[in-house]
CSV table of C-alpha atoms in Angstrom, one decimal:
chain,number,residue,atom,x,y,z
F,266,MET,CA,117.6,84.7,55.0
F,267,ARG,CA,113.8,85.0,55.6
F,268,GLN,CA,114.2,82.9,58.8
F,269,LEU,CA,117.0,85.1,60.1
F,270,ILE,CA,114.8,88.2,59.5
F,271,ARG,CA,112.0,86.5,61.4
F,272,ILE,CA,114.3,85.7,64.3
F,273,ARG,CA,115.6,89.3,64.4
F,274,GLU,CA,112.0,90.7,64.4
F,275,ALA,CA,111.0,88.3,67.1
F,276,ALA,CA,114.1,89.2,69.1
F,277,LEU,CA,113.3,93.0,68.9
F,278,ASP,CA,109.6,92.4,69.8
F,279,ILE,CA,110.5,90.3,72.8
F,280,ALA,CA,113.2,92.7,74.0
F,281,ASN,CA,110.6,95.5,73.9
F,282,ARG,CA,108.0,93.4,75.8
F,283,VAL,CA,110.6,92.5,78.5
F,284,VAL,CA,111.3,96.2,79.1
F,285,ASN,CA,107.7,97.3,79.2
F,286,THR,CA,105.9,94.7,81.3
F,287,ASN,CA,106.0,93.4,84.8
F,288,HIS,CA,103.9,90.3,84.2
F,289,PRO,CA,106.4,87.4,83.8
F,290,THR,CA,103.9,84.7,83.3
F,291,ASP,CA,102.5,86.4,80.2
F,292,LEU,CA,106.1,86.9,78.9
F,293,TYR,CA,107.0,83.3,79.4
F,294,GLN,CA,104.0,82.2,77.4
F,295,TYR,CA,104.7,84.7,74.6
F,296,ILE,CA,108.4,83.6,74.4
F,297,LEU,CA,107.3,80.0,74.2
F,298,ASP,CA,104.7,80.7,71.5
F,299,THR,CA,107.4,82.6,69.6
F,300,CYS,CA,109.8,79.7,69.8
F,301,LEU,CA,107.3,77.3,68.2
F,302,LYS,CA,106.6,79.8,65.4
F,303,LEU,CA,110.3,80.0,64.7
F,304,ILE,CA,110.8,76.3,64.9
F,305,PRO,CA,107.8,75.1,62.8
F,306,LYS,CA,108.6,71.4,63.2
F,307,ALA,CA,108.2,71.6,66.9
F,308,LYS,CA,104.8,70.6,68.3
F,309,PHE,CA,105.2,71.1,72.1
F,310,GLY,CA,107.1,73.3,74.5
F,311,SER,CA,107.4,74.2,78.1
F,312,ILE,CA,109.3,76.6,80.4
F,313,LEU,CA,110.1,74.7,83.6
F,314,MET,CA,111.2,76.5,86.8
F,315,PHE,CA,112.2,75.2,90.2
F,316,ASN,CA,109.5,75.4,92.9
F,317,SER,CA,110.1,75.7,96.7
F,318,GLU,CA,110.6,71.9,96.9
F,319,GLY,CA,113.4,72.0,94.3
F,320,LEU,CA,111.3,70.3,91.6
F,321,LEU,CA,110.7,71.5,88.0
F,322,VAL,CA,107.2,72.7,87.3
F,323,ALA,CA,105.7,74.3,84.2
F,324,LYS,CA,105.4,78.1,84.1
F,325,ALA,CA,104.3,78.1,80.5
F,326,SER,CA,103.4,75.3,78.0
F,327,VAL,CA,102.1,74.6,74.5
F,328,GLY,CA,100.5,71.4,73.2
F,329,PHE,CA,100.2,69.5,76.5
F,330,ASN,CA,97.1,68.3,78.2
F,331,GLN,CA,96.4,71.1,80.7
F,332,ASP,CA,95.6,68.8,83.7
F,333,GLU,CA,98.8,66.8,83.1
F,334,ILE,CA,101.1,69.8,82.7
F,335,THR,CA,99.5,71.6,85.7
F,336,ASN,CA,100.3,68.7,88.0
F,337,PHE,CA,103.7,67.9,86.3
F,338,LYS,CA,106.7,67.8,88.6
F,339,LEU,CA,110.2,66.6,87.8
F,340,LYS,CA,113.5,66.3,89.5
F,341,LEU,CA,116.4,67.9,87.6
F,342,GLU,CA,118.2,64.6,87.5
F,343,GLU,CA,115.3,63.1,85.5
F,344,SER,CA,115.2,65.9,82.9
F,345,PHE,CA,116.3,65.2,79.3
F,346,LEU,CA,118.8,68.0,79.5
F,347,TYR,CA,120.5,66.6,82.6
F,348,ILE,CA,120.6,63.1,81.2
F,349,ALA,CA,121.9,64.2,77.8
F,350,THR,CA,124.7,66.3,79.3
F,351,GLU,CA,125.6,63.6,81.8
F,352,GLY,CA,124.8,65.7,84.8
F,353,ASN,CA,126.3,69.0,83.5
F,354,PRO,CA,123.3,71.0,82.2
F,355,ASN,CA,125.1,74.2,81.3
F,356,ARG,CA,124.5,74.4,77.6
F,357,THR,CA,121.7,74.1,75.0
F,358,VAL,CA,121.5,70.6,73.5
F,359,ILE,CA,119.6,68.8,70.8
F,360,ILE,CA,118.2,65.3,71.6
F,361,ASN,CA,116.9,64.0,68.3
F,362,ARG,CA,116.0,60.5,69.6
F,363,LEU,CA,114.5,60.7,73.1
F,364,GLU,CA,113.9,56.9,73.2
F,365,ASP,CA,117.7,56.5,73.5
F,366,ILE,CA,117.8,58.2,76.9
F,367,VAL,CA,114.2,58.1,78.1
F,368,LEU,CA,113.0,57.3,81.5
F,369,GLU,CA,109.3,56.3,81.5
F,370,LYS,CA,108.1,59.2,83.7
F,371,ASN,CA,109.8,61.8,81.4
F,372,ILE,CA,107.4,61.3,78.5
F,373,VAL,CA,104.2,63.4,78.7
F,374,ASN,CA,101.5,62.5,76.2
F,375,SER,CA,99.9,65.5,74.5
F,376,GLY,CA,96.4,64.3,75.3
F,377,ASP,CA,95.0,66.3,72.4
F,378,SER,CA,96.9,64.6,69.6
F,379,GLY,CA,97.9,61.4,71.3
F,380,PHE,CA,101.5,61.7,70.3
F,381,ALA,CA,104.4,61.3,72.6
F,382,LEU,CA,107.5,63.4,72.6
F,383,ARG,CA,110.2,62.0,70.3
F,384,SER,CA,112.8,64.8,70.2
F,385,GLU,CA,113.8,67.9,72.1
F,386,VAL,CA,116.0,70.9,72.0
F,387,SER,CA,116.6,72.1,75.6
F,388,ALA,CA,118.3,75.1,77.1
F,389,PRO,CA,119.2,75.9,80.7
F,390,LEU,CA,118.0,79.1,82.4
F,391,PHE,CA,120.6,80.8,84.6
F,392,ILE,CA,120.5,83.8,87.0
F,393,ASN,CA,123.9,84.9,88.3
F,394,LYS,CA,125.3,81.5,87.3
F,395,GLU,CA,122.6,79.7,89.3
F,396,LEU,CA,120.4,77.2,87.4
F,397,VAL,CA,116.7,78.3,87.8
F,398,GLY,CA,114.9,76.3,85.1
F,399,LEU,CA,114.8,74.9,81.6
F,400,LEU,CA,113.4,75.9,78.3
F,401,CYS,CA,112.2,72.9,76.3
F,402,ILE,CA,111.0,72.7,72.8
F,403,ASP,CA,109.7,69.2,71.7
F,404,GLY,CA,108.6,67.3,68.6
F,405,ASP,CA,106.6,64.2,67.9
F,406,GLU,CA,109.2,63.0,65.3
F,407,ASN,CA,112.8,62.0,65.5
F,408,ASP,CA,115.7,64.0,64.0
F,409,ILE,CA,113.9,67.3,63.4
F,410,PHE,CA,116.0,69.9,65.2
F,411,THR,CA,119.1,71.7,63.8
F,412,GLU,CA,121.9,73.9,65.0
F,413,GLN,CA,119.9,77.0,64.1
F,414,ASP,CA,117.4,75.9,66.7
F,415,ILE,CA,120.1,76.0,69.3
F,416,TYR,CA,120.8,79.7,68.3
F,417,ILE,CA,117.1,80.5,68.8
F,418,LEU,CA,116.8,78.8,72.2
F,419,ASP,CA,120.1,80.4,73.4
F,420,TYR,CA,118.6,83.8,72.6
F,421,MET,CA,115.2,83.0,74.1
F,422,SER,CA,116.7,81.5,77.3
F,423,ASN,CA,118.7,84.7,77.8
F,424,GLN,CA,115.5,86.8,77.5
F,425,ILE,CA,113.8,84.6,80.1
F,426,SER,CA,116.7,85.0,82.4
F,427,ILE,CA,116.4,88.8,82.0
F,428,ILE,CA,112.7,88.6,82.8
F,429,ILE,CA,113.4,86.6,86.0
F,430,ASN,CA,116.1,89.0,87.1
F,431,ASN,CA,113.9,92.0,86.4
F,432,GLN,CA,111.0,90.4,88.4
F,433,LYS,CA,113.3,89.8,91.4
F,434,LEU,CA,114.5,93.4,91.3
F,435,TYR,CA,110.9,94.6,90.9
F,436,GLN,CA,109.8,92.5,93.9
F,437,GLU,CA,112.7,93.9,96.0
F,438,ILE,CA,111.9,97.5,95.1
F,439,PHE,CA,108.2,96.8,95.8
F,440,TYR,CA,109.0,95.3,99.2
F,441,LEU,CA,111.3,98.2,100.2
F,442,SER,CA,108.5,100.6,99.2
F,443,LYS,CA,106.3,99.1,101.8
F,444,TYR,CA,108.4,97.6,104.5
F,445,ASP,CA,111.2,98.6,106.9
F,446,SER,CA,114.2,96.6,105.9
F,447,LEU,CA,115.4,96.0,109.5
F,448,THR,CA,112.2,95.0,111.1
F,449,ASN,CA,110.0,93.8,108.2
F,450,LEU,CA,107.2,96.0,109.7
F,451,LEU,CA,105.4,98.6,107.5
F,452,ASN,CA,107.5,101.7,106.9
F,453,ARG,CA,106.1,105.1,107.8
F,454,SER,CA,104.7,106.0,104.4
F,455,CYS,CA,102.9,102.7,104.0
F,456,PHE,CA,101.6,102.6,107.5
F,457,ASP,CA,100.0,106.0,107.0
F,458,LYS,CA,98.3,104.8,103.8
F,459,GLU,CA,97.0,101.6,105.5
F,460,ALA,CA,95.9,103.6,108.5
F,461,ALA,CA,94.0,106.1,106.3
F,462,LEU,CA,92.2,103.2,104.6
F,463,ILE,CA,91.1,101.8,108.0
F,464,LEU,CA,90.0,105.3,109.2
F,465,ASN,CA,87.8,105.6,106.1
F,466,SER,CA,86.5,102.1,106.1
F,467,ARG,CA,82.8,101.5,106.5
F,468,SER,CA,83.2,97.7,106.7
F,469,LEU,CA,85.2,97.8,110.0
F,470,GLN,CA,84.0,98.7,113.5
F,471,THR,CA,86.5,101.5,113.7
F,472,GLU,CA,84.8,102.9,116.8
F,473,ASN,CA,86.5,100.1,118.7
F,474,MET,CA,90.0,100.7,117.2
F,475,TYR,CA,92.9,102.6,118.7
F,476,PHE,CA,96.0,104.4,117.5
F,477,ILE,CA,99.1,103.4,119.5
F,478,LEU,CA,102.5,105.2,119.6
F,479,ILE,CA,105.4,103.2,121.1
F,480,ASP,CA,108.9,104.3,122.0
F,481,LEU,CA,111.6,101.9,123.2
F,482,ASP,CA,113.1,102.9,126.5
F,483,ASN,CA,116.9,103.6,126.8
F,484,LEU,CA,117.7,102.5,123.2
F,485,LYS,CA,119.9,105.5,122.6
F,486,GLU,CA,122.0,104.7,125.7
F,487,ALA,CA,122.2,101.0,124.5
F,488,ASN,CA,123.4,102.2,121.1
F,489,ASP,CA,126.0,104.6,122.7
F,490,THR,CA,127.4,102.1,125.2
F,491,LEU,CA,126.8,98.7,123.5
F,492,GLY,CA,126.9,99.6,119.8
F,493,HIS,CA,124.3,100.0,117.1
F,494,SER,CA,124.3,96.3,116.2
F,495,TYR,CA,123.2,95.6,119.7
F,496,GLY,CA,120.5,98.2,119.4
F,497,ASP,CA,119.4,96.7,116.1
F,498,GLU,CA,118.9,93.3,117.8
F,499,VAL,CA,116.7,95.0,120.4
F,500,ILE,CA,114.6,96.6,117.7
F,501,LYS,CA,114.3,93.4,115.7
F,502,THR,CA,113.3,91.4,118.8
F,503,PHE,CA,110.6,93.9,119.8
F,504,SER,CA,109.3,93.9,116.2
F,505,MET,CA,109.0,90.1,116.1
F,506,ILE,CA,107.2,90.1,119.4
F,507,ILE,CA,104.6,92.7,118.6
F,508,SER,CA,104.1,91.1,115.1
F,509,ASN,CA,103.3,87.8,116.8
F,510,HIS,CA,100.5,89.5,118.8
F,511,LEU,CA,98.8,91.4,115.9
F,512,GLY,CA,95.3,90.2,115.1
F,513,LYS,CA,93.1,90.6,112.0
F,514,ASN,CA,92.9,94.2,110.8
F,515,GLU,CA,95.6,95.3,113.2
F,516,LEU,CA,98.8,97.0,112.0
F,517,CYS,CA,102.2,97.9,113.2
F,518,GLY,CA,104.8,100.0,111.6
F,519,ARG,CA,108.2,101.6,112.3
F,520,TYR,CA,108.2,105.3,112.2
F,521,GLY,CA,112.0,105.5,112.5
F,522,GLY,CA,114.7,104.9,115.1
F,523,ASP,CA,113.0,103.6,118.3
F,524,GLU,CA,109.5,104.8,117.5
F,525,PHE,CA,106.7,102.5,116.4
F,526,VAL,CA,103.0,102.9,115.6
F,527,ALA,CA,100.2,100.4,115.7
F,528,ILE,CA,96.5,100.2,115.3
F,529,LEU,CA,94.8,97.8,117.7
F,530,HIS,CA,91.2,97.0,118.6
F,531,ASP,CA,89.6,96.0,121.8
F,532,ASP,CA,88.5,92.5,120.8
F,533,PRO,CA,89.1,90.1,122.5
F,534,ILE,CA,91.1,92.2,125.0
F,535,PRO,CA,91.6,96.0,125.5
F,536,PRO,CA,94.7,97.4,123.8
F,537,GLU,CA,96.2,98.3,127.2
F,538,GLU,CA,96.2,94.6,128.2
F,539,LYS,CA,97.6,93.5,124.9
F,540,LEU,CA,100.5,96.0,125.3
F,541,GLU,CA,101.2,94.8,128.8
F,542,ILE,CA,101.4,91.2,127.5
F,543,ILE,CA,103.8,92.4,124.7
F,544,LYS,CA,105.8,94.3,127.3
F,545,PHE,CA,106.0,91.1,129.5
F,546,ASP,CA,107.3,89.1,126.5
F,547,PHE,CA,109.8,91.8,125.6
F,548,LEU,CA,111.2,91.8,129.1
F,549,ALA,CA,111.3,88.0,129.0
F,550,SER,CA,113.5,88.3,125.9
F,551,GLN,CA,116.3,89.8,128.0
F,552,ASN,CA,118.1,86.5,128.2
F,553,ILE,CA,118.8,86.7,124.4
F,554,PHE,CA,120.8,89.9,124.9
F,555,THR,CA,124.4,89.6,126.0
F,556,GLU,CA,124.5,92.6,128.3
F,557,GLU,CA,122.5,92.3,131.6
F,558,LYS,CA,122.7,96.1,132.1
F,559,PHE,CA,120.1,96.7,129.4
F,560,VAL,CA,116.5,96.0,130.5
F,561,PRO,CA,114.0,95.8,127.5
F,562,ASN,CA,111.0,98.1,128.0
F,563,PHE,CA,108.9,100.6,126.2
F,564,SER,CA,106.5,103.5,126.8
F,565,PHE,CA,103.3,104.0,124.9
F,566,GLY,CA,100.4,106.3,124.3
F,567,ILE,CA,96.9,105.3,123.2
F,568,ALA,CA,94.2,107.4,121.4
F,569,ALA,CA,90.8,106.0,120.5
F,570,PHE,CA,89.7,106.6,116.9
F,571,ARG,CA,86.5,108.3,118.1
F,572,GLU,CA,88.2,110.8,120.3
F,573,GLY,CA,90.7,111.7,117.6
F,574,PHE,CA,87.8,112.5,115.3
F,575,TYR,CA,89.2,109.9,112.9
F,576,SER,CA,92.1,112.2,111.9
F,577,LEU,CA,95.5,110.5,111.8
F,578,ASP,CA,97.3,113.8,112.7
F,579,THR,CA,95.0,114.2,115.8
F,580,LEU,CA,95.4,110.6,116.8
F,581,TYR,CA,99.2,111.0,116.6
F,582,ARG,CA,99.3,114.1,118.7
F,583,LEU,CA,97.0,112.6,121.4
F,584,ALA,CA,99.1,109.4,121.5
F,585,ASP,CA,102.3,111.3,121.6
F,586,MET,CA,101.2,113.4,124.5
F,587,ARG,CA,100.1,110.4,126.5
F,588,MET,CA,103.3,108.5,125.7
F,589,TYR,CA,105.5,111.3,127.1
F,590,GLN,CA,103.2,111.4,130.2
F,591,MET,CA,104.1,107.8,130.7
F,592,LYS,CA,107.8,108.6,130.2
F,593,SER,CA,107.6,111.4,132.7
F,594,LEU,CA,106.0,109.2,135.3
F,595,LYS,CA,108.8,106.6,134.9
F,596,LYS,CA,111.4,109.3,135.4
F,597,SER,CA,109.8,110.6,138.5
């Protein structure tokens, strides 16, 4: 009964921490520490997650030599859980005698105590039915884990899955708060904030920087005649091209529709020349569009920071006026 009360209290505490923090690494370590408190015969533990190479690496650990666990990488097929479940790691299992299934590279010595792992209870971590990692609790003796330990790990693995899912949602929300979803450029709000930081920066040579307003030519006609998906491809192509030409401390954002803003400087080339290079590359991209009747082009206006008195509103008005002067010249 005392153990069940401890489990319940730990569960409530972890649930509260999951809701109130956005730092998954700290939560992983706290959950792992809690597991070892609830399973006193356990000496070691780890939370293993897949890295970009598809290998399991430690996100949290207890009892292992820090250098060894930091460099530890393991294929799923070489994990205890995978071997014990005969290639179907979809449930929590107890392996009370690891020497019966061990591969030599599986065993990681503690380094502090000198003991090797002898037993393990291991749980899979799933997000939307996709295996993303393992929760492993280990001992240095055989036959020490019980069915109650499976209950503990099932709960803890579920909490870890909630943390991972919450972190993914948080990252998506954070990304959308900064970037335009179609172009991956800064959205208007974020661009304005970043531009304000540059305007007020004393560490940058802002007297050599320029505010640029860009408008894609004939995009409305392309949308009306060729469809909005075609227009979206034009926007994405232009965004990719201008992004490739941005240098250090230069920005580009989408203000909405076919209007873009940028901050460029005159080193190594003046912004007018850089924009003409971008325009050349944009025109050269015509062969990726299916309709020859649309010719990629854009108009722009430039305002130097110094002539705009380092005011974003003033810079915008100056650049807007000059952009429409360019448009008028094209029409005439």
